[in-house]
mmCIF file with all atom_site columns, C-alpha atoms in Angstrom:
data_model
loop_
_atom_site.group_PDB
_atom_site.id
_atom_site.type_symbol
_atom_site.label_atom_id
_atom_site.label_alt_id
_atom_site.label_comp_id
_atom_site.label_asym_id
_atom_site.label_entity_id
_atom_site.label_seq_id
_atom_site.pdbx_PDB_ins_code
_atom_site.Cartn_x
_atom_site.Cartn_y
_atom_site.Cartn_z
_atom_site.occupancy
_atom_site.B_iso_or_equiv
_atom_site.pdbx_formal_charge
_atom_site.auth_seq_id
_atom_site.auth_comp_id
_atom_site.auth_asym_id
_atom_site.auth_atom_id
_atom_site.pdbx_PDB_model_num
ATOM 1   C CA . UNK A 1 1   ? -23.323 -22.033 3.057   1.00 0.00 ? 4   UNK A CA 1
ATOM 2   C CA . UNK A 1 2   ? -22.611 -24.020 6.167   1.00 0.00 ? 5   UNK A CA 1
ATOM 3   C CA . UNK A 1 3   ? -19.277 -25.176 4.760   1.00 0.00 ? 6   UNK A CA 1
ATOM 4   C CA . UNK A 1 4   ? -18.015 -21.602 4.410   1.00 0.00 ? 7   UNK A CA 1
ATOM 5   C CA . UNK A 1 5   ? -14.815 -21.074 6.395   1.00 0.00 ? 8   UNK A CA 1
ATOM 6   C CA . UNK A 1 6   ? -13.620 -17.541 7.210   1.00 0.00 ? 9   UNK A CA 1
ATOM 7   C CA . UNK A 1 7   ? -10.042 -17.070 8.419   1.00 0.00 ? 10  UNK A CA 1
ATOM 8   C CA . UNK A 1 8   ? -7.016  -14.822 8.274   1.00 0.00 ? 11  UNK A CA 1
ATOM 9   C CA . UNK A 1 9   ? -4.718  -15.443 5.334   1.00 0.00 ? 12  UNK A CA 1
ATOM 10  C CA . UNK A 1 10  ? -1.259  -16.845 5.916   1.00 0.00 ? 13  UNK A CA 1
ATOM 11  C CA . UNK A 1 11  ? 1.872   -16.309 3.830   1.00 0.00 ? 14  UNK A CA 1
ATOM 12  C CA . UNK A 1 12  ? 1.137   -19.646 2.132   1.00 0.00 ? 15  UNK A CA 1
ATOM 13  C CA . UNK A 1 13  ? -2.145  -18.183 0.767   1.00 0.00 ? 16  UNK A CA 1
ATOM 14  C CA . UNK A 1 14  ? -0.686  -15.126 -0.927  1.00 0.00 ? 17  UNK A CA 1
ATOM 15  C CA . UNK A 1 15  ? -0.098  -16.477 -4.427  1.00 0.00 ? 18  UNK A CA 1
ATOM 16  C CA . UNK A 1 16  ? -3.643  -17.874 -4.490  1.00 0.00 ? 19  UNK A CA 1
ATOM 17  C CA . UNK A 1 17  ? -5.006  -14.535 -3.275  1.00 0.00 ? 20  UNK A CA 1
ATOM 18  C CA . UNK A 1 18  ? -3.181  -12.600 -5.996  1.00 0.00 ? 21  UNK A CA 1
ATOM 19  C CA . UNK A 1 19  ? -4.460  -15.011 -8.676  1.00 0.00 ? 22  UNK A CA 1
ATOM 20  C CA . UNK A 1 20  ? -7.972  -14.808 -7.189  1.00 0.00 ? 23  UNK A CA 1
ATOM 21  C CA . UNK A 1 21  ? -8.013  -11.011 -7.389  1.00 0.00 ? 24  UNK A CA 1
ATOM 22  C CA . UNK A 1 22  ? -7.331  -11.211 -11.134 1.00 0.00 ? 25  UNK A CA 1
ATOM 23  C CA . UNK A 1 23  ? -10.586 -13.147 -11.486 1.00 0.00 ? 26  UNK A CA 1
ATOM 24  C CA . UNK A 1 24  ? -12.786 -11.672 -8.769  1.00 0.00 ? 27  UNK A CA 1
ATOM 25  C CA . UNK A 1 25  ? -11.631 -8.150  -7.893  1.00 0.00 ? 28  UNK A CA 1
ATOM 26  C CA . UNK A 1 26  ? -12.636 -5.025  -9.766  1.00 0.00 ? 29  UNK A CA 1
ATOM 27  C CA . UNK A 1 27  ? -9.683  -2.923  -10.853 1.00 0.00 ? 30  UNK A CA 1
ATOM 28  C CA . UNK A 1 28  ? -6.072  -3.210  -9.822  1.00 0.00 ? 31  UNK A CA 1
ATOM 29  C CA . UNK A 1 29  ? -3.914  -1.533  -7.233  1.00 0.00 ? 32  UNK A CA 1
ATOM 30  C CA . UNK A 1 30  ? -0.280  -0.508  -7.156  1.00 0.00 ? 33  UNK A CA 1
ATOM 31  C CA . UNK A 1 31  ? 0.049   -2.943  -4.227  1.00 0.00 ? 34  UNK A CA 1
ATOM 32  C CA . UNK A 1 32  ? -1.343  -5.968  -6.081  1.00 0.00 ? 35  UNK A CA 1
ATOM 33  C CA . UNK A 1 33  ? 1.909   -7.856  -6.106  1.00 0.00 ? 36  UNK A CA 1
ATOM 34  C CA . UNK A 1 34  ? 3.648   -10.387 -3.915  1.00 0.00 ? 37  UNK A CA 1
ATOM 35  C CA . UNK A 1 35  ? 5.769   -7.757  -2.121  1.00 0.00 ? 38  UNK A CA 1
ATOM 36  C CA . UNK A 1 36  ? 2.753   -5.573  -1.346  1.00 0.00 ? 39  UNK A CA 1
ATOM 37  C CA . UNK A 1 37  ? 0.642   -8.380  0.067   1.00 0.00 ? 40  UNK A CA 1
ATOM 38  C CA . UNK A 1 38  ? 3.588   -9.850  1.995   1.00 0.00 ? 41  UNK A CA 1
ATOM 39  C CA . UNK A 1 39  ? 4.112   -6.451  3.661   1.00 0.00 ? 42  UNK A CA 1
ATOM 40  C CA . UNK A 1 40  ? 0.440   -6.298  4.581   1.00 0.00 ? 43  UNK A CA 1
ATOM 41  C CA . UNK A 1 41  ? 0.462   -9.720  6.237   1.00 0.00 ? 44  UNK A CA 1
ATOM 42  C CA . UNK A 1 42  ? 3.835   -9.123  7.909   1.00 0.00 ? 45  UNK A CA 1
ATOM 43  C CA . UNK A 1 43  ? 2.617   -5.838  9.399   1.00 0.00 ? 46  UNK A CA 1
ATOM 44  C CA . UNK A 1 44  ? -0.840  -7.065  10.409  1.00 0.00 ? 47  UNK A CA 1
ATOM 45  C CA . UNK A 1 45  ? -1.294  -10.834 10.208  1.00 0.00 ? 48  UNK A CA 1
ATOM 46  C CA . UNK A 1 46  ? -5.071  -10.589 10.735  1.00 0.00 ? 49  UNK A CA 1
ATOM 47  C CA . UNK A 1 47  ? -5.858  -7.867  8.174   1.00 0.00 ? 50  UNK A CA 1
ATOM 48  C CA . UNK A 1 48  ? -6.306  -10.076 5.102   1.00 0.00 ? 51  UNK A CA 1
ATOM 49  C CA . UNK A 1 49  ? -9.409  -12.183 5.655   1.00 0.00 ? 52  UNK A CA 1
ATOM 50  C CA . UNK A 1 50  ? -10.311 -14.964 3.253   1.00 0.00 ? 53  UNK A CA 1
ATOM 51  C CA . UNK A 1 51  ? -13.367 -17.135 2.692   1.00 0.00 ? 54  UNK A CA 1
ATOM 52  C CA . UNK A 1 52  ? -13.042 -20.743 1.608   1.00 0.00 ? 55  UNK A CA 1
ATOM 53  C CA . UNK A 1 53  ? -15.755 -23.099 0.470   1.00 0.00 ? 56  UNK A CA 1
ATOM 54  C CA . UNK A 1 54  ? -14.836 -26.749 0.077   1.00 0.00 ? 57  UNK A CA 1
ATOM 55  C CA . UNK A 1 55  ? -11.164 -25.785 0.277   1.00 0.00 ? 58  UNK A CA 1
ATOM 56  C CA . UNK A 1 56  ? -11.540 -23.300 -2.613  1.00 0.00 ? 59  UNK A CA 1
ATOM 57  C CA . UNK A 1 57  ? -10.779 -19.599 -2.159  1.00 0.00 ? 60  UNK A CA 1
ATOM 58  C CA . UNK A 1 58  ? -14.088 -17.823 -2.833  1.00 0.00 ? 61  UNK A CA 1
ATOM 59  C CA . UNK A 1 59  ? -13.689 -14.402 -1.204  1.00 0.00 ? 62  UNK A CA 1
ATOM 60  C CA . UNK A 1 60  ? -11.406 -11.827 0.381   1.00 0.00 ? 63  UNK A CA 1
ATOM 61  C CA . UNK A 1 61  ? -11.489 -8.580  2.283   1.00 0.00 ? 64  UNK A CA 1
ATOM 62  C CA . UNK A 1 62  ? -8.700  -6.497  3.751   1.00 0.00 ? 65  UNK A CA 1
ATOM 63  C CA . UNK A 1 63  ? -9.701  -5.082  7.134   1.00 0.00 ? 66  UNK A CA 1
ATOM 64  C CA . UNK A 1 64  ? -6.986  -2.613  8.056   1.00 0.00 ? 67  UNK A CA 1
ATOM 65  C CA . UNK A 1 65  ? -6.991  -0.671  11.304  1.00 0.00 ? 68  UNK A CA 1
ATOM 66  C CA . UNK A 1 66  ? -4.405  2.033   11.877  1.00 0.00 ? 69  UNK A CA 1
ATOM 67  C CA . UNK A 1 67  ? -5.433  2.809   15.452  1.00 0.00 ? 70  UNK A CA 1
ATOM 68  C CA . UNK A 1 68  ? -7.643  5.652   14.263  1.00 0.00 ? 71  UNK A CA 1
ATOM 69  C CA . UNK A 1 69  ? -9.768  4.434   11.375  1.00 0.00 ? 72  UNK A CA 1
ATOM 70  C CA . UNK A 1 70  ? -11.068 1.137   10.048  1.00 0.00 ? 73  UNK A CA 1
ATOM 71  C CA . UNK A 1 71  ? -10.411 0.683   6.338   1.00 0.00 ? 74  UNK A CA 1
ATOM 72  C CA . UNK A 1 72  ? -11.910 -1.951  4.049   1.00 0.00 ? 75  UNK A CA 1
ATOM 73  C CA . UNK A 1 73  ? -10.280 -2.914  0.786   1.00 0.00 ? 76  UNK A CA 1
ATOM 74  C CA . UNK A 1 74  ? -10.439 -5.723  -1.730  1.00 0.00 ? 77  UNK A CA 1
ATOM 75  C CA . UNK A 1 75  ? -13.855 -7.113  -0.838  1.00 0.00 ? 78  UNK A CA 1
ATOM 76  C CA . UNK A 1 76  ? -14.085 -9.642  -3.634  1.00 0.00 ? 79  UNK A CA 1
ATOM 77  C CA . UNK A 1 77  ? -16.209 -12.728 -4.170  1.00 0.00 ? 80  UNK A CA 1
ATOM 78  C CA . UNK A 1 78  ? -15.684 -15.208 -6.984  1.00 0.00 ? 81  UNK A CA 1
ATOM 79  C CA . UNK A 1 79  ? -18.115 -14.338 -9.799  1.00 0.00 ? 82  UNK A CA 1
ATOM 80  C CA . UNK A 1 80  ? -19.674 -17.838 -9.686  1.00 0.00 ? 83  UNK A CA 1
ATOM 81  C CA . UNK A 1 81  ? -20.266 -17.570 -5.923  1.00 0.00 ? 84  UNK A CA 1
ATOM 82  C CA . UNK A 1 82  ? -21.878 -14.134 -5.627  1.00 0.00 ? 85  UNK A CA 1
ATOM 83  C CA . UNK A 1 83  ? -25.194 -13.538 -3.871  1.00 0.00 ? 86  UNK A CA 1
ATOM 84  C CA . UNK A 1 84  ? -24.694 -16.500 -1.536  1.00 0.00 ? 87  UNK A CA 1
ATOM 85  C CA . UNK A 1 85  ? -23.757 -14.525 1.587   1.00 0.00 ? 88  UNK A CA 1
ATOM 86  C CA . UNK A 1 86  ? -19.979 -14.758 1.232   1.00 0.00 ? 89  UNK A CA 1
ATOM 87  C CA . UNK A 1 87  ? -19.457 -10.992 1.053   1.00 0.00 ? 90  UNK A CA 1
ATOM 88  C CA . UNK A 1 88  ? -21.738 -10.508 4.054   1.00 0.00 ? 91  UNK A CA 1
ATOM 89  C CA . UNK A 1 89  ? -19.801 -13.118 6.033   1.00 0.00 ? 92  UNK A CA 1
ATOM 90  C CA . UNK A 1 90  ? -16.496 -11.444 5.158   1.00 0.00 ? 93  UNK A CA 1
ATOM 91  C CA . UNK A 1 91  ? -17.802 -8.014  6.165   1.00 0.00 ? 94  UNK A CA 1
ATOM 92  C CA . UNK A 1 92  ? -19.162 -9.411  9.435   1.00 0.00 ? 95  UNK A CA 1
ATOM 93  C CA . UNK A 1 93  ? -15.716 -10.869 10.223  1.00 0.00 ? 96  UNK A CA 1
ATOM 94  C CA . UNK A 1 94  ? -14.048 -7.540  9.354   1.00 0.00 ? 97  UNK A CA 1
ATOM 95  C CA . UNK A 1 95  ? -16.490 -5.558  11.473  1.00 0.00 ? 98  UNK A CA 1
ATOM 96  C CA . UNK A 1 96  ? -16.040 -7.921  14.427  1.00 0.00 ? 99  UNK A CA 1
ATOM 97  C CA . UNK A 1 97  ? -12.280 -7.435  14.114  1.00 0.00 ? 100 UNK A CA 1
ATOM 98  C CA . UNK A 1 98  ? -12.686 -3.662  14.100  1.00 0.00 ? 101 UNK A CA 1
ATOM 99  C CA . UNK A 1 99  ? -14.903 -3.692  17.191  1.00 0.00 ? 102 UNK A CA 1
ATOM 100 C CA . UNK A 1 100 ? -12.378 -5.878  19.062  1.00 0.00 ? 103 UNK A CA 1
ATOM 101 C CA . UNK A 1 101 ? -9.646  -3.379  18.153  1.00 0.00 ? 104 UNK A CA 1
ATOM 102 C CA . UNK A 1 102 ? -11.699 -0.401  19.331  1.00 0.00 ? 105 UNK A CA 1
ATOM 103 C CA . UNK A 1 103 ? -12.740 0.838   15.895  1.00 0.00 ? 106 UNK A CA 1
ATOM 104 C CA . UNK A 1 104 ? -15.763 3.098   15.607  1.00 0.00 ? 107 UNK A CA 1
ATOM 105 C CA . UNK A 1 105 ? -16.531 3.356   11.901  1.00 0.00 ? 108 UNK A CA 1
ATOM 106 C CA . UNK A 1 106 ? -15.606 1.366   8.852   1.00 0.00 ? 109 UNK A CA 1
ATOM 107 C CA . UNK A 1 107 ? -14.888 2.984   5.530   1.00 0.00 ? 110 UNK A CA 1
ATOM 108 C CA . UNK A 1 108 ? -14.597 1.200   2.215   1.00 0.00 ? 111 UNK A CA 1
ATOM 109 C CA . UNK A 1 109 ? -12.726 1.841   -1.003  1.00 0.00 ? 112 UNK A CA 1
ATOM 110 C CA . UNK A 1 110 ? -15.313 1.297   -3.758  1.00 0.00 ? 113 UNK A CA 1
ATOM 111 C CA . UNK A 1 111 ? -14.818 2.184   -7.402  1.00 0.00 ? 114 UNK A CA 1
ATOM 112 C CA . UNK A 1 112 ? -17.387 4.707   -8.611  1.00 0.00 ? 115 UNK A CA 1
ATOM 113 C CA . UNK A 1 113 ? -18.053 2.709   -11.776 1.00 0.00 ? 116 UNK A CA 1
ATOM 114 C CA . UNK A 1 114 ? -18.673 -0.574  -9.929  1.00 0.00 ? 117 UNK A CA 1
ATOM 115 C CA . UNK A 1 115 ? -22.467 -0.427  -9.620  1.00 0.00 ? 118 UNK A CA 1
ATOM 116 C CA . UNK A 1 116 ? -22.680 -4.077  -8.571  1.00 0.00 ? 119 UNK A CA 1
ATOM 117 C CA . UNK A 1 117 ? -20.467 -3.319  -5.586  1.00 0.00 ? 120 UNK A CA 1
ATOM 118 C CA . UNK A 1 118 ? -22.557 -0.264  -4.692  1.00 0.00 ? 121 UNK A CA 1
ATOM 119 C CA . UNK A 1 119 ? -25.596 -2.501  -4.234  1.00 0.00 ? 122 UNK A CA 1
ATOM 120 C CA . UNK A 1 120 ? -23.641 -4.920  -2.058  1.00 0.00 ? 123 UNK A CA 1
ATOM 121 C CA . UNK A 1 121 ? -22.200 -2.176  0.147   1.00 0.00 ? 124 UNK A CA 1
ATOM 122 C CA . UNK A 1 122 ? -25.615 -0.523  0.577   1.00 0.00 ? 125 UNK A CA 1
ATOM 123 C CA . UNK A 1 123 ? -27.164 -3.873  1.488   1.00 0.00 ? 126 UNK A CA 1
ATOM 124 C CA . UNK A 1 124 ? -24.488 -4.211  4.185   1.00 0.00 ? 127 UNK A CA 1
ATOM 125 C CA . UNK A 1 125 ? -25.454 -0.813  5.651   1.00 0.00 ? 128 UNK A CA 1
ATOM 126 C CA . UNK A 1 126 ? -22.715 1.355   4.129   1.00 0.00 ? 129 UNK A CA 1
ATOM 127 C CA . UNK A 1 127 ? -23.443 4.665   2.423   1.00 0.00 ? 130 UNK A CA 1
ATOM 128 C CA . UNK A 1 128 ? -21.328 6.855   0.170   1.00 0.00 ? 131 UNK A CA 1
ATOM 129 C CA . UNK A 1 129 ? -19.676 9.844   1.855   1.00 0.00 ? 132 UNK A CA 1
ATOM 130 C CA . UNK A 1 130 ? -20.085 12.361  -0.937  1.00 0.00 ? 133 UNK A CA 1
ATOM 131 C CA . UNK A 1 131 ? -18.420 15.271  0.864   1.00 0.00 ? 134 UNK A CA 1
ATOM 132 C CA . UNK A 1 132 ? -15.028 13.512  0.829   1.00 0.00 ? 135 UNK A CA 1
ATOM 133 C CA . UNK A 1 133 ? -12.745 12.832  -2.097  1.00 0.00 ? 136 UNK A CA 1
ATOM 134 C CA . UNK A 1 134 ? -9.797  10.445  -2.039  1.00 0.00 ? 137 UNK A CA 1
ATOM 135 C CA . UNK A 1 135 ? -6.476  12.079  -2.953  1.00 0.00 ? 138 UNK A CA 1
ATOM 136 C CA . UNK A 1 136 ? -3.584  9.849   -3.939  1.00 0.00 ? 139 UNK A CA 1
ATOM 137 C CA . UNK A 1 137 ? 0.078   10.059  -4.798  1.00 0.00 ? 140 UNK A CA 1
ATOM 138 C CA . UNK A 1 138 ? 2.152   7.033   -5.805  1.00 0.00 ? 141 UNK A CA 1
ATOM 139 C CA . UNK A 1 139 ? 5.284   6.814   -3.665  1.00 0.00 ? 142 UNK A CA 1
ATOM 140 C CA . UNK A 1 140 ? 8.702   5.593   -4.694  1.00 0.00 ? 143 UNK A CA 1
ATOM 141 C CA . UNK A 1 141 ? 9.845   4.488   -8.121  1.00 0.00 ? 144 UNK A CA 1
#
């Protein structure tokens, strides 16, 4: 996919990203709204990485670094564009970002029921960390 273009999202991309996630992402998040994604980009303009092919949004990943850990969220590739290397290109861009920032290990949020994603993450060199469990608490209203 020589015409694949990987770049950081801008505020102008956010509506397209939110619509894309409804088609390509597995599950939803409490932050999957305009305010949530605007806060992400305002706080860290390079965290939301998108892939475009022929001007069409075909993939995303959020590569967040808090100064301590490297977190990966919302790796999503359009269903009609999977298995073409888009996810790998997005992960490579995220990992390069983490290395530049001094990150040492990436961790990914992956739904247990999403077997397709498990194969993709394993192929990229990631393994499940079975001794840890994610604990969550919604904040605010």
